[in-house]
Tab-separated table of C-alpha atoms and ligand atoms in Angstrom:
chain	number	residue	atom	x	y	z
A	4	MET	CA	-3.003	-19.477	9.655
A	5	MET	CA	-1.937	-21.912	7.006
A	6	LYS	CA	-4.586	-24.348	8.234
A	7	HIS	CA	-7.237	-21.881	7.041
A	8	VAL	CA	-5.728	-21.610	3.573
A	9	LEU	CA	-7.570	-23.654	0.973
A	10	GLY	CA	-5.216	-22.929	-1.900
A	11	ALA	CA	-4.186	-20.464	-4.574
A	12	LYS	CA	-6.759	-19.884	-7.293
A	13	CYS	CA	-5.949	-18.503	-10.737
A	14	ILE	CA	-7.987	-15.394	-11.520
A	15	VAL	CA	-7.807	-16.167	-15.249
A	16	CYS	CA	-8.426	-19.905	-15.736
A	17	GLY	CA	-9.872	-20.666	-12.290
A	18	LYS	CA	-7.558	-23.630	-11.587
A	19	GLU	CA	-6.676	-24.153	-7.940
A	20	TRP	CA	-3.188	-24.935	-6.717
A	21	GLU	CA	-1.597	-25.764	-3.426
A	22	ALA	CA	-0.359	-22.558	-1.756
A	23	GLU	CA	3.330	-23.533	-1.711
A	24	PRO	CA	5.550	-20.746	-0.342
A	25	SER	CA	7.440	-20.499	-3.636
A	26	ILE	CA	4.409	-20.398	-5.934
A	27	THR	CA	4.118	-17.273	-8.078
A	28	VAL	CA	1.805	-17.177	-11.108
A	29	CYS	CA	-0.542	-19.933	-12.329
A	30	PRO	CA	1.621	-22.870	-13.499
A	31	SER	CA	-0.940	-23.605	-16.182
A	32	CYS	CA	-1.754	-20.254	-17.817
A	33	GLY	CA	0.499	-17.678	-16.173
A	34	GLY	CA	-2.435	-15.806	-14.605
A	35	LEU	CA	-2.261	-14.106	-11.203
A	36	LEU	CA	-3.216	-16.172	-8.172
A	37	ASP	CA	-5.503	-15.380	-5.261
A	38	ILE	CA	-5.038	-17.008	-1.856
A	39	GLN	CA	-8.285	-18.622	-0.724
A	40	TYR	CA	-9.427	-19.183	2.862
A	41	ASP	CA	-11.890	-21.397	4.646
A	42	TYR	CA	-14.108	-18.616	5.950
A	43	ALA	CA	-16.323	-20.959	7.964
A	44	GLU	CA	-13.276	-22.129	9.928
A	45	ILE	CA	-12.059	-18.562	10.540
A	46	ARG	CA	-15.543	-17.627	11.755
A	47	LYS	CA	-15.344	-20.331	14.404
A	48	GLU	CA	-12.182	-18.826	15.872
A	49	VAL	CA	-12.508	-15.074	15.506
A	50	ASP	CA	-15.080	-12.522	16.579
A	51	HIS	CA	-14.983	-8.955	17.881
A	52	LYS	CA	-14.405	-10.076	21.447
A	53	VAL	CA	-11.505	-12.350	20.562
A	54	MET	CA	-9.864	-9.525	18.654
A	55	ALA	CA	-10.404	-7.020	21.475
A	56	GLN	CA	-8.462	-9.286	23.841
A	57	ARG	CA	-5.545	-9.777	21.514
A	58	GLN	CA	-2.215	-8.321	22.671
A	59	GLU	CA	-0.212	-8.380	19.432
A	60	GLN	CA	0.131	-4.858	18.034
A	61	SER	CA	1.393	-5.491	14.539
A	62	MET	CA	0.085	-6.912	11.276
A	63	TRP	CA	0.496	-10.404	12.786
A	64	ARG	CA	-2.457	-9.634	15.025
A	65	TYR	CA	-4.634	-11.197	12.309
A	66	MET	CA	-2.995	-14.608	12.125
A	67	GLU	CA	-6.219	-16.417	11.234
A	68	TYR	CA	-6.415	-14.323	8.064
A	69	LEU	CA	-2.800	-14.787	6.999
A	70	PRO	CA	-1.149	-17.484	4.868
A	71	VAL	CA	1.686	-18.308	7.255
A	72	LEU	CA	2.447	-21.187	9.591
A	73	SER	CA	1.053	-20.408	13.034
A	74	LYS	CA	4.204	-21.551	14.820
A	75	GLY	CA	6.664	-19.930	12.452
A	76	GLU	CA	8.991	-17.224	13.689
A	77	ARG	CA	7.707	-13.678	13.247
A	78	PRO	CA	9.918	-10.999	11.715
A	79	LYS	CA	11.849	-8.750	14.034
A	80	LEU	CA	10.637	-5.400	12.759
A	81	ARG	CA	7.285	-4.223	14.027
A	82	VAL	CA	5.175	-3.749	10.915
A	83	GLY	CA	1.590	-2.541	10.980
A	84	TRP	CA	-0.854	-1.418	13.677
A	85	SER	CA	-0.137	2.066	12.404
A	86	PRO	CA	-1.872	5.159	13.807
A	87	PHE	CA	-5.450	5.961	12.885
A	88	TYR	CA	-6.695	9.501	13.391
A	89	LYS	CA	-10.088	11.136	13.253
A	90	ALA	CA	-9.156	14.191	11.209
A	91	ASP	CA	-11.766	16.715	12.250
A	92	ARG	CA	-9.845	19.838	11.245
A	93	LEU	CA	-9.085	18.433	7.807
A	94	ALA	CA	-12.705	17.281	7.459
A	95	GLU	CA	-13.888	20.781	8.244
A	96	THR	CA	-11.450	22.308	5.749
A	97	LEU	CA	-12.608	19.938	3.022
A	98	GLY	CA	-16.259	20.179	3.958
A	99	ILE	CA	-16.933	16.511	4.648
A	100	ARG	CA	-18.878	14.967	7.497
A	101	GLU	CA	-16.395	12.349	8.696
A	102	LEU	CA	-12.760	11.785	7.741
A	103	TYR	CA	-10.046	9.509	9.095
A	104	ILE	CA	-6.358	9.272	8.284
A	105	LYS	CA	-4.551	5.937	8.437
A	106	ASP	CA	-0.869	6.852	8.630
A	107	ASP	CA	1.134	3.979	7.185
A	108	GLY	CA	4.173	6.202	6.803
A	109	VAL	CA	5.158	5.304	10.364
A	110	ASN	CA	6.048	1.716	9.514
A	111	PRO	CA	9.680	0.613	10.130
A	112	THR	CA	10.936	1.698	6.708
A	113	ALA	CA	8.245	4.374	6.444
A	114	SER	CA	5.740	3.016	3.945
A	115	LEU	CA	2.825	0.619	3.613
A	116	LYS	CA	5.124	-1.657	1.570
A	117	ASP	CA	6.513	-3.017	4.840
A	118	ARG	CA	3.364	-5.115	5.135
A	119	ALA	CA	4.207	-6.920	1.903
A	120	SER	CA	7.927	-7.130	2.603
A	121	ALA	CA	7.437	-8.612	6.063
A	122	MET	CA	5.275	-11.264	4.431
A	123	ALA	CA	7.876	-11.811	1.697
A	124	VAL	CA	10.567	-12.482	4.276
A	125	VAL	CA	8.393	-15.021	6.115
A	126	LYS	CA	7.520	-16.808	2.887
A	127	ALA	CA	11.130	-16.747	1.685
A	128	GLU	CA	12.110	-18.438	4.940
A	129	GLU	CA	9.388	-21.046	4.505
A	130	ALA	CA	10.516	-21.620	0.911
A	131	GLY	CA	14.088	-22.163	2.083
A	132	ALA	CA	15.325	-19.284	-0.085
A	133	GLU	CA	18.742	-17.758	0.416
A	134	THR	CA	18.383	-14.453	-1.376
A	135	ILE	CA	15.401	-12.183	-2.056
A	136	ALA	CA	15.049	-9.830	-5.007
A	137	CYS	CA	12.644	-7.268	-6.368
A	138	SER	CA	12.257	-4.317	-8.644
A	139	SER	CA	10.569	-1.237	-7.345
A	140	THR	CA	9.934	2.437	-7.820
A	141	GLY	CA	11.547	2.816	-4.374
A	142	ASN	CA	9.431	1.823	-1.400
A	143	ALA	CA	9.072	-1.894	-2.101
A	144	ALA	CA	12.841	-1.862	-2.450
A	145	SER	CA	13.628	-0.016	0.743
A	146	SER	CA	11.116	-2.032	2.731
A	147	LEU	CA	12.418	-5.328	1.396
A	148	ALA	CA	15.978	-4.248	2.134
A	149	GLY	CA	15.076	-3.330	5.719
A	150	ASN	CA	12.890	-6.312	6.532
A	151	ALA	CA	15.367	-8.705	4.921
A	152	ALA	CA	18.297	-7.136	6.773
A	153	ALA	CA	16.482	-7.707	10.075
A	154	ALA	CA	16.020	-11.366	9.153
A	155	GLY	CA	19.555	-11.834	7.818
A	156	PHE	CA	18.710	-12.241	4.112
A	157	PRO	CA	20.825	-10.713	1.350
A	158	THR	CA	18.800	-8.751	-1.221
A	159	TYR	CA	19.222	-7.770	-4.854
A	160	ILE	CA	17.261	-4.697	-5.707
A	161	PHE	CA	16.482	-3.024	-9.020
A	162	VAL	CA	15.309	0.586	-8.994
A	163	PRO	CA	14.853	3.087	-11.807
A	164	SER	CA	17.541	5.760	-11.565
A	165	ARG	CA	14.861	8.407	-10.894
A	166	ALA	CA	14.092	6.868	-7.457
A	167	PRO	CA	14.321	9.618	-4.798
A	168	ARG	CA	17.596	9.828	-2.861
A	169	GLY	CA	15.844	9.260	0.457
A	170	LYS	CA	14.721	5.816	-0.650
A	171	VAL	CA	18.036	4.947	-2.267
A	172	SER	CA	19.810	5.989	0.938
A	173	GLN	CA	17.687	3.447	2.821
A	174	LEU	CA	18.808	0.717	0.432
A	175	MET	CA	22.437	1.589	0.931
A	176	ILE	CA	22.122	1.720	4.725
A	177	PHE	CA	20.295	-1.631	4.838
A	178	GLY	CA	23.122	-3.161	2.821
A	179	ALA	CA	21.189	-4.237	-0.258
A	180	HIS	CA	22.914	-5.079	-3.555
A	181	VAL	CA	21.474	-2.196	-5.538
A	182	VAL	CA	21.134	-1.939	-9.307
A	183	SER	CA	20.078	1.531	-10.423
A	184	VAL	CA	18.628	1.122	-13.918
A	185	LYS	CA	18.931	4.100	-16.243
A	186	SER	CA	15.448	3.732	-17.713
A	187	THR	CA	11.755	3.458	-16.857
A	188	TYR	CA	10.216	1.348	-14.100
A	189	GLU	CA	8.867	-0.916	-16.856
A	190	ASP	CA	12.396	-1.695	-18.108
A	191	THR	CA	13.637	-2.040	-14.531
A	192	PHE	CA	10.934	-4.602	-13.804
A	193	LYS	CA	11.786	-6.628	-16.914
A	194	LEU	CA	15.477	-6.773	-16.084
A	195	SER	CA	14.701	-7.896	-12.532
A	196	GLU	CA	12.474	-10.686	-13.840
A	197	GLN	CA	15.291	-11.947	-16.058
A	198	ALA	CA	17.782	-11.810	-13.223
A	199	ILE	CA	15.450	-13.568	-10.771
A	200	GLU	CA	14.921	-16.329	-13.315
A	201	LYS	CA	18.638	-16.621	-14.010
A	202	PHE	CA	19.859	-16.624	-10.401
A	203	GLY	CA	16.907	-18.353	-8.705
A	204	TRP	CA	16.271	-15.665	-6.091
A	205	TYR	CA	13.039	-15.451	-4.084
A	206	ASN	CA	10.742	-13.077	-5.965
A	207	ARG	CA	9.262	-10.186	-4.002
A	208	ASN	CA	7.640	-8.548	-7.007
A	209	ALA	CA	4.223	-7.929	-5.554
A	210	ALA	CA	2.025	-8.679	-8.532
A	211	ILE	CA	3.753	-11.978	-9.224
A	212	ASN	CA	3.818	-13.175	-5.623
A	213	PRO	CA	0.257	-13.836	-4.360
A	214	PHE	CA	1.256	-13.758	-0.692
A	215	LEU	CA	2.288	-10.114	-0.734
A	216	MET	CA	-1.236	-8.878	-1.312
A	217	GLU	CA	-2.152	-10.864	1.798
A	218	GLY	CA	0.367	-8.802	3.716
A	219	LYS	CA	-0.959	-5.564	2.281
A	220	LYS	CA	-4.541	-6.461	3.130
A	221	THR	CA	-3.722	-6.139	6.839
A	222	VAL	CA	-4.071	-2.364	6.483
A	223	ALA	CA	-7.773	-2.950	5.775
A	224	LEU	CA	-8.135	-5.305	8.737
A	225	GLU	CA	-6.639	-2.642	10.994
A	226	ILE	CA	-8.807	0.130	9.594
A	227	ALA	CA	-11.944	-1.911	10.250
A	228	GLU	CA	-10.899	-2.716	13.795
A	229	GLN	CA	-9.795	0.868	14.486
A	230	LEU	CA	-13.250	1.992	13.327
A	231	GLY	CA	-14.824	-0.344	15.878
A	232	TRP	CA	-15.853	-2.646	12.985
A	233	LYS	CA	-18.248	0.032	11.678
A	234	MET	CA	-17.134	0.752	8.128
A	235	THR	CA	-17.074	4.155	6.511
A	236	ASP	CA	-18.751	4.789	3.161
A	237	TYR	CA	-15.411	5.084	1.349
A	238	VAL	CA	-11.724	4.215	1.632
A	239	ALA	CA	-9.395	6.351	-0.509
A	240	LEU	CA	-5.864	5.468	-1.592
A	241	SER	CA	-3.298	6.062	-4.292
A	242	VAL	CA	-2.781	3.443	-6.981
A	243	GLY	CA	0.308	2.460	-8.972
A	244	ASP	CA	0.776	-1.233	-9.753
A	245	GLY	CA	-2.577	-1.884	-8.131
A	246	CYS	CA	-1.450	-4.415	-5.502
A	247	THR	CA	-2.329	-2.159	-2.601
A	248	ILE	CA	-5.878	-1.418	-3.681
A	249	ALA	CA	-6.427	-5.083	-4.545
A	250	GLY	CA	-5.061	-6.060	-1.137
A	251	VAL	CA	-7.239	-3.532	0.662
A	252	TRP	CA	-10.296	-4.902	-1.081
A	253	LYS	CA	-9.312	-8.488	-0.267
A	254	GLY	CA	-8.978	-7.529	3.388
A	255	PHE	CA	-12.428	-5.998	3.576
A	256	LYS	CA	-13.956	-8.941	1.749
A	257	ASP	CA	-12.295	-11.419	4.116
A	258	LEU	CA	-13.788	-9.515	7.054
A	259	TYR	CA	-17.189	-9.354	5.432
A	260	GLU	CA	-17.202	-13.062	4.605
A	261	THR	CA	-16.312	-13.914	8.195
A	262	GLY	CA	-18.978	-11.680	9.694
A	263	MET	CA	-16.601	-9.113	11.194
A	264	ILE	CA	-18.066	-6.159	9.258
A	265	ASP	CA	-21.604	-5.889	7.967
A	266	ARG	CA	-20.963	-3.755	4.915
A	267	LEU	CA	-18.165	-3.150	2.431
A	268	PRO	CA	-16.812	0.334	1.751
A	269	ARG	CA	-16.536	1.754	-1.762
A	270	LEU	CA	-12.967	2.331	-2.875
A	271	ILE	CA	-11.729	5.688	-4.136
A	272	SER	CA	-8.894	4.911	-6.544
A	273	VAL	CA	-6.643	7.925	-6.934
A	274	GLN	CA	-3.992	8.230	-9.643
A	275	ALA	CA	-1.909	11.066	-11.048
A	276	GLU	CA	-3.274	12.775	-14.153
A	277	GLY	CA	0.053	12.144	-15.867
A	278	CYS	CA	-0.064	8.401	-15.213
A	279	CYS	CA	-3.511	6.903	-14.701
A	280	PRO	CA	-3.880	3.780	-16.852
A	281	LEU	CA	-6.145	1.974	-14.383
A	282	ASN	CA	-8.471	4.882	-13.672
A	283	ARG	CA	-8.686	5.616	-17.369
A	284	ALA	CA	-9.729	2.038	-18.083
A	285	ILE	CA	-12.508	2.302	-15.496
A	286	ALA	CA	-13.671	5.744	-16.591
A	287	GLN	CA	-13.800	4.776	-20.268
A	288	ASN	CA	-14.929	1.219	-19.565
A	289	ARG	CA	-12.352	-0.387	-21.802
A	290	PRO	CA	-9.206	-2.502	-21.324
A	291	TRP	CA	-6.257	-0.696	-19.776
A	292	GLU	CA	-3.411	0.551	-21.939
A	293	PRO	CA	0.101	1.649	-20.985
A	294	MET	CA	0.702	5.320	-20.257
A	295	GLU	CA	3.727	7.524	-19.805
A	296	GLU	CA	5.079	7.864	-16.268
A	297	ASN	CA	4.531	11.563	-16.025
A	298	THR	CA	4.173	12.606	-12.375
A	299	LEU	CA	6.373	13.656	-9.464
A	300	ALA	CA	4.634	11.050	-7.278
A	301	ASP	CA	7.317	8.476	-8.073
A	302	SER	CA	5.740	5.601	-6.122
A	303	ILE	CA	2.680	5.631	-8.363
A	304	ALA	CA	4.441	6.536	-11.612
A	305	VAL	CA	3.615	3.134	-13.050
A	306	GLY	CA	2.843	3.189	-16.762
A	307	VAL	CA	2.388	-0.579	-17.036
A	308	PRO	CA	0.571	-1.692	-13.877
A	309	ARG	CA	1.605	-5.176	-12.803
A	310	ASN	CA	-1.575	-6.006	-10.979
A	311	ALA	CA	-4.085	-4.454	-13.344
A	312	GLU	CA	-6.622	-7.288	-13.358
A	313	LYS	CA	-6.906	-7.558	-9.598
A	314	ALA	CA	-6.983	-3.781	-9.164
A	315	LEU	CA	-9.681	-3.230	-11.786
A	316	ARG	CA	-11.719	-6.029	-10.299
A	317	ALA	CA	-11.411	-4.474	-6.832
A	318	ILE	CA	-12.515	-1.034	-8.021
A	319	ARG	CA	-15.466	-2.447	-9.975
A	320	GLU	CA	-16.641	-4.878	-7.307
A	321	SER	CA	-16.639	-2.136	-4.693
A	322	LYS	CA	-18.614	0.197	-6.985
A	323	GLY	CA	-15.586	2.369	-6.647
A	324	VAL	CA	-14.890	5.930	-7.643
A	325	VAL	CA	-11.878	6.947	-9.756
A	326	VAL	CA	-10.200	10.340	-9.406
A	327	ASN	CA	-7.105	11.718	-11.100
A	328	VAL	CA	-5.161	14.565	-9.529
A	329	SER	CA	-2.509	16.914	-10.887
A	330	ASP	CA	0.980	17.191	-9.415
A	331	GLN	CA	0.000	20.588	-8.014
A	332	GLU	CA	-3.007	19.053	-6.263
A	333	ILE	CA	-0.700	16.402	-4.798
A	334	LEU	CA	1.687	19.043	-3.461
A	335	ASP	CA	-1.247	21.011	-2.041
A	336	ALA	CA	-2.528	17.894	-0.272
A	337	ALA	CA	0.897	17.375	1.319
A	338	LYS	CA	0.696	20.846	2.844
A	339	LEU	CA	-2.906	20.422	3.878
A	340	LEU	CA	-2.240	17.136	5.680
A	341	GLY	CA	0.807	18.592	7.363
A	342	ARG	CA	-1.000	21.698	8.520
A	343	THR	CA	-4.274	20.182	9.668
A	344	CYS	CA	-3.133	16.776	10.927
A	345	GLY	CA	0.609	16.943	11.585
A	346	VAL	CA	0.996	14.050	9.177
A	347	PHE	CA	3.874	14.223	6.680
A	348	GLY	CA	3.388	12.158	3.545
A	349	GLU	CA	5.468	11.670	0.424
A	350	PRO	CA	3.737	12.691	-2.823
A	351	ALA	CA	2.192	9.256	-3.510
A	352	GLY	CA	1.448	9.054	0.199
A	353	VAL	CA	-0.864	12.067	0.128
A	354	THR	CA	-2.370	11.405	-3.297
A	355	GLY	CA	-5.335	9.590	-1.731
A	356	THR	CA	-6.163	12.680	0.303
A	357	ALA	CA	-5.783	14.889	-2.783
A	358	GLY	CA	-8.325	12.579	-4.402
A	359	VAL	CA	-10.805	12.948	-1.548
A	360	LYS	CA	-10.602	16.722	-1.885
A	361	LYS	CA	-11.143	16.556	-5.620
A	362	ALA	CA	-13.952	13.995	-5.376
A	363	LEU	CA	-15.774	16.378	-3.052
A	364	GLU	CA	-15.144	19.396	-5.280
A	365	THR	CA	-16.391	17.607	-8.366
A	366	GLY	CA	-19.387	16.088	-6.623
A	367	LEU	CA	-18.231	12.495	-7.112
A	368	ILE	CA	-18.829	11.909	-3.411
A	369	SER	CA	-21.241	13.773	-1.178
A	370	GLU	CA	-20.210	16.000	1.724
A	371	ASN	CA	-22.378	13.790	3.884
A	372	SER	CA	-19.962	10.850	3.413
A	373	SER	CA	-17.556	9.182	5.792
A	374	VAL	CA	-14.103	8.437	4.367
A	375	VAL	CA	-10.836	6.828	5.422
A	376	SER	CA	-7.819	8.177	3.547
A	377	ILE	CA	-4.688	6.022	3.675
A	378	VAL	CA	-1.338	7.841	3.784
A	379	THR	CA	0.906	5.227	2.189
A	380	GLY	CA	4.399	6.664	2.623
A	381	ASN	CA	6.367	9.140	4.735
A	382	GLY	CA	7.359	12.586	3.533
A	383	LEU	CA	10.952	12.353	4.742
A	384	LYS	CA	11.604	9.958	1.880
A	385	ASP	CA	11.318	12.776	-0.616
A	386	THR	CA	12.241	16.113	0.911
A	387	PRO	CA	12.901	17.945	-2.389
A	388	ASN	CA	9.228	17.573	-3.298
A	389	ALA	CA	8.185	18.554	0.213
A	390	MET	CA	10.174	21.778	-0.178
A	391	LYS	CA	8.556	22.268	-3.551
A	392	ALA	CA	5.165	22.031	-1.860
A	393	ALA	CA	5.898	24.184	1.152
A	394	GLY	CA	8.725	26.518	0.065
A	395	GLU	CA	12.047	27.523	1.628
A	396	PRO	CA	12.268	29.168	5.056
A	397	VAL	CA	13.366	32.795	5.487
A	398	ALA	CA	17.114	32.947	6.250
A	399	ILE	CA	18.736	35.755	8.264
A	400	ASP	CA	21.908	36.573	10.170
A	401	PRO	CA	21.759	36.069	13.928
A	402	GLU	CA	20.573	39.632	14.596
A	403	MET	CA	17.393	40.909	16.195
A	404	ASN	CA	16.930	43.780	13.759
A	405	GLN	CA	16.934	41.315	10.870
A	406	LEU	CA	14.402	39.142	12.688
A	407	LEU	CA	12.149	42.174	13.160
A	408	GLN	CA	12.390	42.950	9.477
A	409	VAL	CA	11.218	39.481	8.404
A	410	MET	CA	8.621	38.811	11.144
A	411	ASP	CA	5.678	39.361	8.835
A	412	ARG	CA	7.118	36.927	6.265
A	413	LEU	CA	7.515	33.958	8.638
B	517	LIG	C1	3.675	1.418	-3.822
B	517	LIG	C2	3.020	2.630	-3.321
B	517	LIG	C3	1.720	2.982	-3.688
B	517	LIG	C4	0.879	2.200	-4.660
B	517	LIG	O1	0.779	0.827	-4.421
B	517	LIG	P1	0.586	-0.150	-5.654
B	517	LIG	O2	0.476	-1.488	-5.073
B	517	LIG	O3	1.774	0.015	-6.541
B	517	LIG	O4	-0.666	0.297	-6.356
B	517	LIG	C5	1.190	4.135	-3.164
B	517	LIG	N1	1.899	4.911	-2.304
B	517	LIG	C6	3.132	4.604	-1.931
B	517	LIG	C7	3.856	5.502	-0.989
B	517	LIG	C8	3.743	3.457	-2.413
B	517	LIG	O5	5.000	3.174	-2.039
B	518	LIG	ZN1	-4.497	-20.108	-14.770
């Protein structure tokens, strides 16, 4: 609740500011801001028993840990409290002791981004904004469009023209004003920044808006609670701009600082080989540099990560592991998750799981580990790549003799 929020602290110059709903970057140096909480106060109000009795089954279950007014209206869409599975068959296939899947593809617009967009809509309301805008590789856009539509906000959305049709179709159905930019995500982002400045829209660009990471962190709060507050050794997820991994880390730290978990997991940061600026910076222990956006996992094809500092800090603080996977390994992971768990992820959605497999194969993590792998987006958003992974079905005329002929190929 807002009463637990101490302020917004700049991660570059350390200055602290009041956490106004419209604040973005540090007014003094332009650095990214971190929302700070009074952990002692949260501790007084929350413990395992309190949480066990709570009825709310959405991300708003964790009000004490969120920077919103306690009496404010909650959004209409039900975001969060997504399924959590113990994936024994997948664990056996991969040869790991304990593996869990957190399926965030079942959110209202089918990705983890709903957690940030729901928060954006609440903060836009608090800020008295009339219109919300963002640029996105696809999912931030479709989730903003959906969550804003439910709350009655118009949206202006900038996507690179390569965004998959499934995601663009969501934008059109939710009634967003859509600008499809015929260039990279980097150029798309820049144009959106100029437009937001010019028209005074509320800014849902996740790196710039410190509240959105607070929305994303709820996935970590849920994972901890769904594990019975007993953390696994690792949590694996795919990384693009870096807001999600930074948010996940913030969530675990908030829980640790308030005594809800007694140890922090190590993060497994998974990127695509063709676009891994953050993992490369960690592996080579040097500042990050832009890379080409060369992967079919469009949601993490981010050559210039917008939340690099917070993401790198999260990976380092957690003594994290970095793994890069090829497009083929991503497609293979999509099939594997589908076949062993019945979970259908988009390419970036299954990249975390591809990373777990590779980390085991290369000995980066031991087979005696326990891991949570977050599936960040739903496979129906990108069916062409799903078909690429799994192939086309056998087609026949409606005749039994043809069926008999193809039986062994089904
Ligand atoms: C946005 C997104 C990511 C990566 O999140 P970042 O905050 O950009 O690092 C991963 N998977 C999916 C499906 C996404 O939409
Ligand atoms: Zn600053």
